[in-house]
Short mmCIF file of C-alpha atoms and ligand atoms in Angstrom, two decimals:
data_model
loop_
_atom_site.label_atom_id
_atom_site.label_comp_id
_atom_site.label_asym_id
_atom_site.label_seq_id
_atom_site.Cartn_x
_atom_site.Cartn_y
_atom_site.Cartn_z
CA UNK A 1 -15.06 18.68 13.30
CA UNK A 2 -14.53 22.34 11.95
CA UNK A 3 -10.90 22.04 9.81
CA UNK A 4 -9.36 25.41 9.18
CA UNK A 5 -8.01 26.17 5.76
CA UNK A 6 -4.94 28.15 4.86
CA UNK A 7 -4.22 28.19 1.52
CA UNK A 8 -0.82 28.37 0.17
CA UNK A 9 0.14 31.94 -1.38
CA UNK A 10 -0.42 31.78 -5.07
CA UNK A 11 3.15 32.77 -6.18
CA UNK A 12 4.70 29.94 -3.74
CA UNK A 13 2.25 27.20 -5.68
CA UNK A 14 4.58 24.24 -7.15
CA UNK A 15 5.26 23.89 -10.88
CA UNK A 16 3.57 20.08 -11.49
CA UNK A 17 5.68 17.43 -13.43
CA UNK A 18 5.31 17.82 -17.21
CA UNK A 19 5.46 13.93 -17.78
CA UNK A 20 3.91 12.07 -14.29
CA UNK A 21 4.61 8.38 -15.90
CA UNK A 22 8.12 9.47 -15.45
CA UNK A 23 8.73 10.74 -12.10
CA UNK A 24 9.97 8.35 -9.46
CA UNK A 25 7.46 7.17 -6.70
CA UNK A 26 6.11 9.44 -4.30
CA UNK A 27 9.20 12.09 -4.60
CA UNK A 28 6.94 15.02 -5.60
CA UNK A 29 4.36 16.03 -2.92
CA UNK A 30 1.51 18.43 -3.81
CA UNK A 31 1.46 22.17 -2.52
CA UNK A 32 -1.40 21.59 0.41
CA UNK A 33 -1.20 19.34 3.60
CA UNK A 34 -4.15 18.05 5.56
CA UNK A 35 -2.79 17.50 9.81
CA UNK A 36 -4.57 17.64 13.23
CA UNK A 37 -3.38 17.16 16.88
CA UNK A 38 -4.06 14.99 19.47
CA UNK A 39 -3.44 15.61 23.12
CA UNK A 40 -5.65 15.50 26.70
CA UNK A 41 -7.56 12.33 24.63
CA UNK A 42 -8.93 14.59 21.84
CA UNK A 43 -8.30 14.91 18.26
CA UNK A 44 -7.62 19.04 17.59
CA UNK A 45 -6.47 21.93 15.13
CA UNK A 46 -7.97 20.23 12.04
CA UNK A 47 -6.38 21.84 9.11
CA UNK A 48 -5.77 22.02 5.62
CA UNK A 49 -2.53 23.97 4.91
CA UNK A 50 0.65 24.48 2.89
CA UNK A 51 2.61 21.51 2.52
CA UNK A 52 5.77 21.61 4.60
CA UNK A 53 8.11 20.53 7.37
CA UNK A 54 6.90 19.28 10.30
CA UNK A 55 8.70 20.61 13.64
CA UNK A 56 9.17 17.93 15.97
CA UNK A 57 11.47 17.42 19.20
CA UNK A 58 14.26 15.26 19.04
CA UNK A 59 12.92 13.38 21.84
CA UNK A 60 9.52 12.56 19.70
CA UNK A 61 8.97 9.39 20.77
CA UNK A 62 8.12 8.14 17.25
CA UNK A 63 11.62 8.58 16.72
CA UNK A 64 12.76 6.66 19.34
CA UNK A 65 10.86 3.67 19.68
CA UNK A 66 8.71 3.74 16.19
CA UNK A 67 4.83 4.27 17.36
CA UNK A 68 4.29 5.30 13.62
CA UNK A 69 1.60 3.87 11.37
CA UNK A 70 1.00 4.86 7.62
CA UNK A 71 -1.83 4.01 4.85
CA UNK A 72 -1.36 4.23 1.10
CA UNK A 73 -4.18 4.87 -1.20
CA UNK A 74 -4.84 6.53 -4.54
CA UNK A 75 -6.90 9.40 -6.20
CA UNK A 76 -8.03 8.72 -9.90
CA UNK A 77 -9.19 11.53 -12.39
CA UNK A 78 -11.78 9.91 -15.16
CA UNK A 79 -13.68 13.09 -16.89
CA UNK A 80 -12.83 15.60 -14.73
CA UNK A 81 -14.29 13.89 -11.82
CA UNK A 82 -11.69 12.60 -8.78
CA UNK A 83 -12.32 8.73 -7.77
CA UNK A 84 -11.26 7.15 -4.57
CA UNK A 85 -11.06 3.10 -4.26
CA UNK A 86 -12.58 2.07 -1.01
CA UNK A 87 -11.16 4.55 0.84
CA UNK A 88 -12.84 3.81 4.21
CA UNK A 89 -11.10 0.62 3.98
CA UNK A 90 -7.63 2.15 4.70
CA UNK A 91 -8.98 4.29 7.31
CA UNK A 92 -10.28 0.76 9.21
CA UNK A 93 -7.22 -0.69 8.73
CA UNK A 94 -5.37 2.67 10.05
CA UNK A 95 -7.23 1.99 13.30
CA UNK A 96 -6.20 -1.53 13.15
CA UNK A 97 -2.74 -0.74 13.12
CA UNK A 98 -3.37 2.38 15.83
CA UNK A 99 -4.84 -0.47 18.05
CA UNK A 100 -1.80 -2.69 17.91
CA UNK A 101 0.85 0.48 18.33
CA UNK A 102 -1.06 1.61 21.03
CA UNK A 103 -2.31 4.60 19.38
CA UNK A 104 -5.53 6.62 18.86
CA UNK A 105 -8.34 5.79 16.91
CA UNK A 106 -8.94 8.66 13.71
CA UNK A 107 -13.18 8.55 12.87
CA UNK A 108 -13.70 7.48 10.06
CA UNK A 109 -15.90 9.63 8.55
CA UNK A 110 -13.73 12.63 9.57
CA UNK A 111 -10.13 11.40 8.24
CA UNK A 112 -12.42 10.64 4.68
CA UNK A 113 -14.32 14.17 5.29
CA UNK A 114 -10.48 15.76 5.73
CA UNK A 115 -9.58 13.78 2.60
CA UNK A 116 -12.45 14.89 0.11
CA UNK A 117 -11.70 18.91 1.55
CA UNK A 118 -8.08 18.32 0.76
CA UNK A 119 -8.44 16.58 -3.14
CA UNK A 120 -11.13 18.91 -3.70
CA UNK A 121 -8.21 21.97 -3.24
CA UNK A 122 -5.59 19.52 -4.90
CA UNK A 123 -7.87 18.91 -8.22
CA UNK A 124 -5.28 20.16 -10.37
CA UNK A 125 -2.49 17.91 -9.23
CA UNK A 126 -4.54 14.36 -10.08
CA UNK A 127 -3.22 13.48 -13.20
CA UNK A 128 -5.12 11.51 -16.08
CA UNK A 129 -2.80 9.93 -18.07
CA UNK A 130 -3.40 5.97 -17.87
CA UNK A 131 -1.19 4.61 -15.82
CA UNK A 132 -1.24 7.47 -13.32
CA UNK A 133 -3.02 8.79 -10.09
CA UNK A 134 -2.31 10.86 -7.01
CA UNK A 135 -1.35 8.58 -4.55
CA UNK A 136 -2.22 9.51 -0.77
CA UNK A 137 0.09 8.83 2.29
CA UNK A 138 -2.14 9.20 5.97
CA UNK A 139 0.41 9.32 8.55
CA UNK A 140 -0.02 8.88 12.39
CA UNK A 141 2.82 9.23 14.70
CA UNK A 142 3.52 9.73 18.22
CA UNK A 143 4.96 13.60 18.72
CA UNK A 144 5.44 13.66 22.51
CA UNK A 145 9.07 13.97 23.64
CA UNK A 146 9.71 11.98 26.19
CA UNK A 147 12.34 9.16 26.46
CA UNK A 148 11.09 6.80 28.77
CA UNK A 149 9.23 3.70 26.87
CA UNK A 150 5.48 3.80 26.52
CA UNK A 151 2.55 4.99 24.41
CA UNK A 152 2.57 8.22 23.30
CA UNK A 153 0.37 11.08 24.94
CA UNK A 154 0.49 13.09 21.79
CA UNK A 155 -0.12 12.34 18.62
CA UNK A 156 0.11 13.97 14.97
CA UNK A 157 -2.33 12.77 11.81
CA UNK A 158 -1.56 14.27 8.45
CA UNK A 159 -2.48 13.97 4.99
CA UNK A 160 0.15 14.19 2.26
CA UNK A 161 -0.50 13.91 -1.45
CA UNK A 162 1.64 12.11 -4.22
CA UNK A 163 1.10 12.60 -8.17
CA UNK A 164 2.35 9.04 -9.42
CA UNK A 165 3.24 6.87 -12.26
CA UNK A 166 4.14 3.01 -12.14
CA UNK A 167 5.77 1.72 -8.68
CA UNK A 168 9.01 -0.25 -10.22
CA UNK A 169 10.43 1.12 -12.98
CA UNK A 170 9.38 -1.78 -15.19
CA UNK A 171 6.12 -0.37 -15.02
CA UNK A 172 3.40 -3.03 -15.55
CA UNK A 173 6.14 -6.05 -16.73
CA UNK A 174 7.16 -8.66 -14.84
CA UNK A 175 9.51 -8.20 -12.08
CA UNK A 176 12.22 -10.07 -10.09
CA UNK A 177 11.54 -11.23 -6.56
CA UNK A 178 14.03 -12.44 -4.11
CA UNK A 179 12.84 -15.30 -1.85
CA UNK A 180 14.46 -14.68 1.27
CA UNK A 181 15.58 -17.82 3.16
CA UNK A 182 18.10 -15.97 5.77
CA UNK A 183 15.64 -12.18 7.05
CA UNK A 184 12.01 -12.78 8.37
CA UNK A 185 10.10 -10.11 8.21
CA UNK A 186 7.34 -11.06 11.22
CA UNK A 187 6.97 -13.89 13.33
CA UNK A 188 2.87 -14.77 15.00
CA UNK A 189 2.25 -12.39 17.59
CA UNK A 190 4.26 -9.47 16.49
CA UNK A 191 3.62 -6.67 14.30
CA UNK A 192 3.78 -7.39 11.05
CA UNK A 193 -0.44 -7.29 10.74
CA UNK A 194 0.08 -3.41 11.11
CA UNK A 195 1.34 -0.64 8.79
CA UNK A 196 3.68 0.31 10.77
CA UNK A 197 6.64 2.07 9.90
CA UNK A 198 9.61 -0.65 11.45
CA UNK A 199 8.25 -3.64 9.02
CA UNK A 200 9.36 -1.60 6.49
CA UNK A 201 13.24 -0.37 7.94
CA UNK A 202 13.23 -4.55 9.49
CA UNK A 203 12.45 -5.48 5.14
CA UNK A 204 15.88 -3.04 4.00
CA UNK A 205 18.45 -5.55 4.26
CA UNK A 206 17.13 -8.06 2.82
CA UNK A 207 16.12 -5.91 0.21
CA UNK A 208 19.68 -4.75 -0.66
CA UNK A 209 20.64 -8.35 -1.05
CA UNK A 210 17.54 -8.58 -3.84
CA UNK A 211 18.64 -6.04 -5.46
CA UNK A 212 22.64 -7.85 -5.59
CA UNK A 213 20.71 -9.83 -7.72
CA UNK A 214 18.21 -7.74 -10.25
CA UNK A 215 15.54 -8.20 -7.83
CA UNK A 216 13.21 -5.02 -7.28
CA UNK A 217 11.51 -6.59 -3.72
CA UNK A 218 11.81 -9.45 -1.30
CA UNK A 219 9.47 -12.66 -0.90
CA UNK A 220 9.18 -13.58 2.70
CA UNK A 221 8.78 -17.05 4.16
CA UNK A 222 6.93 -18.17 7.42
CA UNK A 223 9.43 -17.13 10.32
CA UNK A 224 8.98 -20.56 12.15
CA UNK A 225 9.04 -22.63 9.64
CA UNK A 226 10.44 -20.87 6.72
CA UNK A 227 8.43 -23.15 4.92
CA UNK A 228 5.39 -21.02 3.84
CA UNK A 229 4.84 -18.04 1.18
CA UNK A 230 4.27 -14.44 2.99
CA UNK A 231 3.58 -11.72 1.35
CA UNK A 232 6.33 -9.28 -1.32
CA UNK A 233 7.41 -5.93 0.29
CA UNK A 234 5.08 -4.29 -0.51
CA UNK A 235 2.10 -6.44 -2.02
CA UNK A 236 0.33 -9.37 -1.03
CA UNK A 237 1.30 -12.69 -3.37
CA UNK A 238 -1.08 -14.85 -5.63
CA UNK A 239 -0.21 -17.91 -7.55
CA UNK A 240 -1.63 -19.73 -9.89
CA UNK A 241 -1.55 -23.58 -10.01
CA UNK A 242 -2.89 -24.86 -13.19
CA UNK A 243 -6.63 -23.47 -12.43
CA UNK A 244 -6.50 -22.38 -8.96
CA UNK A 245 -5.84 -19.10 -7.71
CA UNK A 246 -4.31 -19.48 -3.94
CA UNK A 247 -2.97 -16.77 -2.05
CA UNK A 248 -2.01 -16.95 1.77
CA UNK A 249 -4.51 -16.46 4.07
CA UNK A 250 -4.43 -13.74 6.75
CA UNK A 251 -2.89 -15.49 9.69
CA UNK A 252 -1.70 -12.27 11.64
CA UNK A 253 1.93 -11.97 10.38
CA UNK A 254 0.73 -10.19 7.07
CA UNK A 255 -0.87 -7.06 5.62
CA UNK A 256 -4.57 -7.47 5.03
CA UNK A 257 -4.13 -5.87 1.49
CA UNK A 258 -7.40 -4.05 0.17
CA UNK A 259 -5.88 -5.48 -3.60
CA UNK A 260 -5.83 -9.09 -2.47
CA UNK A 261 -9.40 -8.51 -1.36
CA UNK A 262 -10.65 -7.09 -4.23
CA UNK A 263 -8.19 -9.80 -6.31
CA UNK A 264 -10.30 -12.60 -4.58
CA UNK A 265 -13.94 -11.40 -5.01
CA UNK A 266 -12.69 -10.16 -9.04
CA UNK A 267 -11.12 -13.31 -9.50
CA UNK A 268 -14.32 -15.50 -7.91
CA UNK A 269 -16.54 -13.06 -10.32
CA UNK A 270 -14.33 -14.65 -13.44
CA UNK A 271 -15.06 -17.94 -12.32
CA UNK A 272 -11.68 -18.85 -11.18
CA UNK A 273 -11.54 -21.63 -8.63
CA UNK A 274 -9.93 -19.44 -5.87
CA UNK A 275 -8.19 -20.54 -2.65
CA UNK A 276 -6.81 -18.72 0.72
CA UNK A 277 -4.11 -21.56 1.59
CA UNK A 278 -0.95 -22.00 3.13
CA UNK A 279 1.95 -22.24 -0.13
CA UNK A 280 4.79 -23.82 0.48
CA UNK A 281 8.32 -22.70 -1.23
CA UNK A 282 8.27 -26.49 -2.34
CA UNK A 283 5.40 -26.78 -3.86
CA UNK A 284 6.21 -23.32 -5.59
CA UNK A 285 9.73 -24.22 -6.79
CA UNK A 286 8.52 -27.67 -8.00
CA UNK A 287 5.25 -26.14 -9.61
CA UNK A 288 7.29 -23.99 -11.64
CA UNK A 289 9.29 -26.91 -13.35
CA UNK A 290 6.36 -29.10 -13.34
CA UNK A 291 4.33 -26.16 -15.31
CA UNK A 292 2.12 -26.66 -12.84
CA UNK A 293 2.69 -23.26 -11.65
CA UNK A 294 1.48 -21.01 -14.69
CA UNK A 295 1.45 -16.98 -13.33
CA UNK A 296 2.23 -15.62 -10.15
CA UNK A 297 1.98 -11.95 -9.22
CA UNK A 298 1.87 -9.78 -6.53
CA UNK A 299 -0.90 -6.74 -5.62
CA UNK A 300 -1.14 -3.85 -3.49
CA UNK A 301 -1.81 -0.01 -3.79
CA UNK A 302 1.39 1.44 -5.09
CA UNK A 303 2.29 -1.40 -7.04
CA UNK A 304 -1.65 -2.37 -8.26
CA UNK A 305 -0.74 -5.72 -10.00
CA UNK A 306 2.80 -6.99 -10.88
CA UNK A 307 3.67 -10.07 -12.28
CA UNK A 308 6.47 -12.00 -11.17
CA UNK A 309 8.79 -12.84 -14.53
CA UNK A 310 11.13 -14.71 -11.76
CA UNK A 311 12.07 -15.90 -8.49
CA UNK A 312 15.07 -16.37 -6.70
CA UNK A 313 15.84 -18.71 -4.83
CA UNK A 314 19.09 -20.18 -3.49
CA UNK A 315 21.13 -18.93 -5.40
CA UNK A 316 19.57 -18.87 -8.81
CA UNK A 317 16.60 -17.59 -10.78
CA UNK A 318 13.29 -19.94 -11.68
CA UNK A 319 11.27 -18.63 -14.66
CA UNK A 320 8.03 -18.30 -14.35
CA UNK A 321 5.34 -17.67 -17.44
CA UNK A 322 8.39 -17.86 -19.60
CA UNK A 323 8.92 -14.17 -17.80
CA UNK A 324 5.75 -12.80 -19.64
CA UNK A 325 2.63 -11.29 -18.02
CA UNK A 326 0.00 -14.48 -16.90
CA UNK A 327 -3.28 -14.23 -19.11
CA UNK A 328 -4.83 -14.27 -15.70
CA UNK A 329 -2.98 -11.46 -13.99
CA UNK A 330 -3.35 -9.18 -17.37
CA UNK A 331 -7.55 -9.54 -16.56
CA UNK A 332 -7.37 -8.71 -13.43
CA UNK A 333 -4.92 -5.99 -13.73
CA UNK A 334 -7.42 -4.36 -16.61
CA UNK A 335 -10.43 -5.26 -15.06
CA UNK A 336 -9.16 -3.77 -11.34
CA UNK A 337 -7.67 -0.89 -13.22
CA UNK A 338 -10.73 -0.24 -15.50
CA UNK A 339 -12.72 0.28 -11.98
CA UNK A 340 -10.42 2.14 -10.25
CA UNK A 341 -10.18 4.60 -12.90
CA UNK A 342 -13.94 4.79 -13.50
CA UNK A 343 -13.70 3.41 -17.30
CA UNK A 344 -15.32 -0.04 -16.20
CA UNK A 345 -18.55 -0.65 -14.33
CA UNK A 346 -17.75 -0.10 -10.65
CA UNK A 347 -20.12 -3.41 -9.78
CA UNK A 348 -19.55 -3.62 -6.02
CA UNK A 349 -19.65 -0.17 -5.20
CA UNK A 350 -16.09 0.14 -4.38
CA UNK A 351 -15.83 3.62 -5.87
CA UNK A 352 -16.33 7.04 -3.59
CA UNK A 353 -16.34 10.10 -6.21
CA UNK A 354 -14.86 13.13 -4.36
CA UNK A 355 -17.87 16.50 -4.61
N1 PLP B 401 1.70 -5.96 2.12
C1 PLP B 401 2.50 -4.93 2.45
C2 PLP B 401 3.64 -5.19 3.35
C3 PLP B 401 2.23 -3.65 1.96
O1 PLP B 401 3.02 -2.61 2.28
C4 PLP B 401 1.12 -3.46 1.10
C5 PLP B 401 0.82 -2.12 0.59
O2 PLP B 401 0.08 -1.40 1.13
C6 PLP B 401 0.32 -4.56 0.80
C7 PLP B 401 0.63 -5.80 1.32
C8 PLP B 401 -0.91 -4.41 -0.05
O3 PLP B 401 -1.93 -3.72 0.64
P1 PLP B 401 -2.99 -2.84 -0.11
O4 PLP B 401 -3.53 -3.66 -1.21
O5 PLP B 401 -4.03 -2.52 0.91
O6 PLP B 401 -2.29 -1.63 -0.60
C1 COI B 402 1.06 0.96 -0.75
O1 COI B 402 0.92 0.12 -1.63
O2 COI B 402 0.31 1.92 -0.65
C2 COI B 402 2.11 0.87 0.22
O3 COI B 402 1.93 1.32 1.31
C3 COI B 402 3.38 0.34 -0.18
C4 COI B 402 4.43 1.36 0.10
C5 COI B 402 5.24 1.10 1.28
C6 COI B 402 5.02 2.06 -1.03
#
């Protein structure tokens, strides 16, 4: 597909941030924009352009009835050359999502073809401080206006690009989680396997009762049961139980995270007995003041690895690793890092360098 470039005018070009570690998460946005149409069953108007409001009816029926899906990956600078982690990945799992909204399908080999054209104009804006990368936001929503409910005839795909620092302000310390016993966030059979953009506004309440209570994100439970560990926020979750590594496995109500995946085959690499099983809250709550529960942490893009320093739960905190970074989760954090940026050996050909 031919994509048209416009570049910005040089004197309207954006000042970057003088200190990236220090700007909050994904509020500066680069100058350039990639975005294409889709109407009469085709993908269209492929274009790389100046970054800037999009012009939408009213009666959009994203708007109305939330056919939006979103992906979140990262751009890494290591000696002047621009790194993406397993970017086609997120562009699989985009189409996942667009086959459970009832959306269009974006090829694969164009969105990561749009992508490259787009960082290779954006250079300048990936940082390469440590700790830092330009984190990328695809976008698919349904633009026709119409207010009758059904899929979408028209669609918009865009690009945007974030320079970006540490996802909570702690940075890479140990963070507070709320266990939620009251909000759900997805129940079997519903959405919650897709990133789509109403898991996210159905997670805001219970996240303003987290942060009541010094917690930066919500833990969610099973929505039958309420019995069984979900997944944070925004990350999957991993604990550790004496020497096994167990994490929840994929049973449709949660994000398949590209971190937990690359978590599991890291952590197998290290030798660590891992395990994809259901947790229970109990066995969590009574793990911790056993000691039998010695790190827990949670992983995604945004927030790469962040170990939980405690949990609430009913109505009180539970310590866990005496609120200090896991000797486990500081590995795997350096060792996923280290390949992401391109300062350790990229072993299973994760990395896609951006010429
Ligand atoms: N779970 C949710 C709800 C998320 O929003 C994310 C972030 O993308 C993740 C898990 C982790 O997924 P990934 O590692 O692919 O970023
Ligand atoms: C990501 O980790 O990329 C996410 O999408 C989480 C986000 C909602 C900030």
């Amino acid at each position: 597909m031919e994509i048209e470039i416009n570049l910005a005018p040089p004197e309207e070009l954006k000042e970057k941030p003088s200190d990236v570690l220090k700007v909050p998460f994904g509020t500066v946005f680069t100058d350039h924009m990639f975005s294409m149409q889709y109407s009469a069953s085709k993908w269209h108007d492929a274009m790389i352009h100046q970054f800037a409001p999009l012009s939408l009816s009213p009666a959009a029926l994203c708007l109305h009835y939330g056919q939006g899906i979103f992906e979140g990956m990262k751009a890494y600078k290591h000696e002047e050359r621009v790194l993406l982690f397993r970017p086609e990945k997120n562009f699989e799992r985009l189409n996942r999502s667009a086959n459970r909204m009832v959306m269009p399908h974006v090829d694969v080999d164009i969105a990561l073809e749009a992508l490259k054209k787009l960082l290779l104009i954006e250079n300048s804006w990936v940082p390469d401080v440590a700790g830092s990368s330009l984190y990328i936001r695809p976008t698919m929503i349904g633009t026709q206006a119409k207010l009758g409910v059904k899929p979408a005839d028209e669609y918009l795909f865009y690009i945007i690009l974030s320079p970006v620092g540490p996802y909570f302000r702690e940075g890479f310390s140990p963070v507070n989680i709320y266990l939620s016993t009251e909000y759900v966030r997805a129940v079997r059979g519903g959405v919650g396997v897709a990133k789509t953009i109403g898991n996210y506004a159905a997670g805001l309440f219970a996240g303003t009762k987290a942060a009541e209570v010094g917690c930066s994100q919500v833990l969610w439970l099973d929505a039958l049961e309420r019995k069984y560990l979900e997944e944070v926020g925004t990350m999957n979750i991993f604990v550790k139980f004496d020497d096994e590594l167990a994490t929840p496995p994929l049973s449709g109500t949660i994000l398949a995270g590209i971190t937990r995946d690359s978590v599991l085959t890291l952590a197998k690499d290290m030798g660590v007995k891992v395990m994809e099983r259901q947790i229970s809250v109990d066995e969590v709550i009574e793990g911790i003041a056993s000691g039998k529960v010695v790190e827990m942490f949670g992983c995604g893009t945004a927030a790469i690895i962040a170990p939980v320093g405690s949990l609430w739960f009913n109505d009180r905190p539970y310590t866990v690793s005496d609120g200090k970074t896991g000797k486990l989760t500081q590995e795997l954090f350096d060792e996923l890092t280290g390949i992401q940026s391109g300062i350790r050996e990229d072993r299973y050909g994760w990395i896609v360098e951006v010429d």
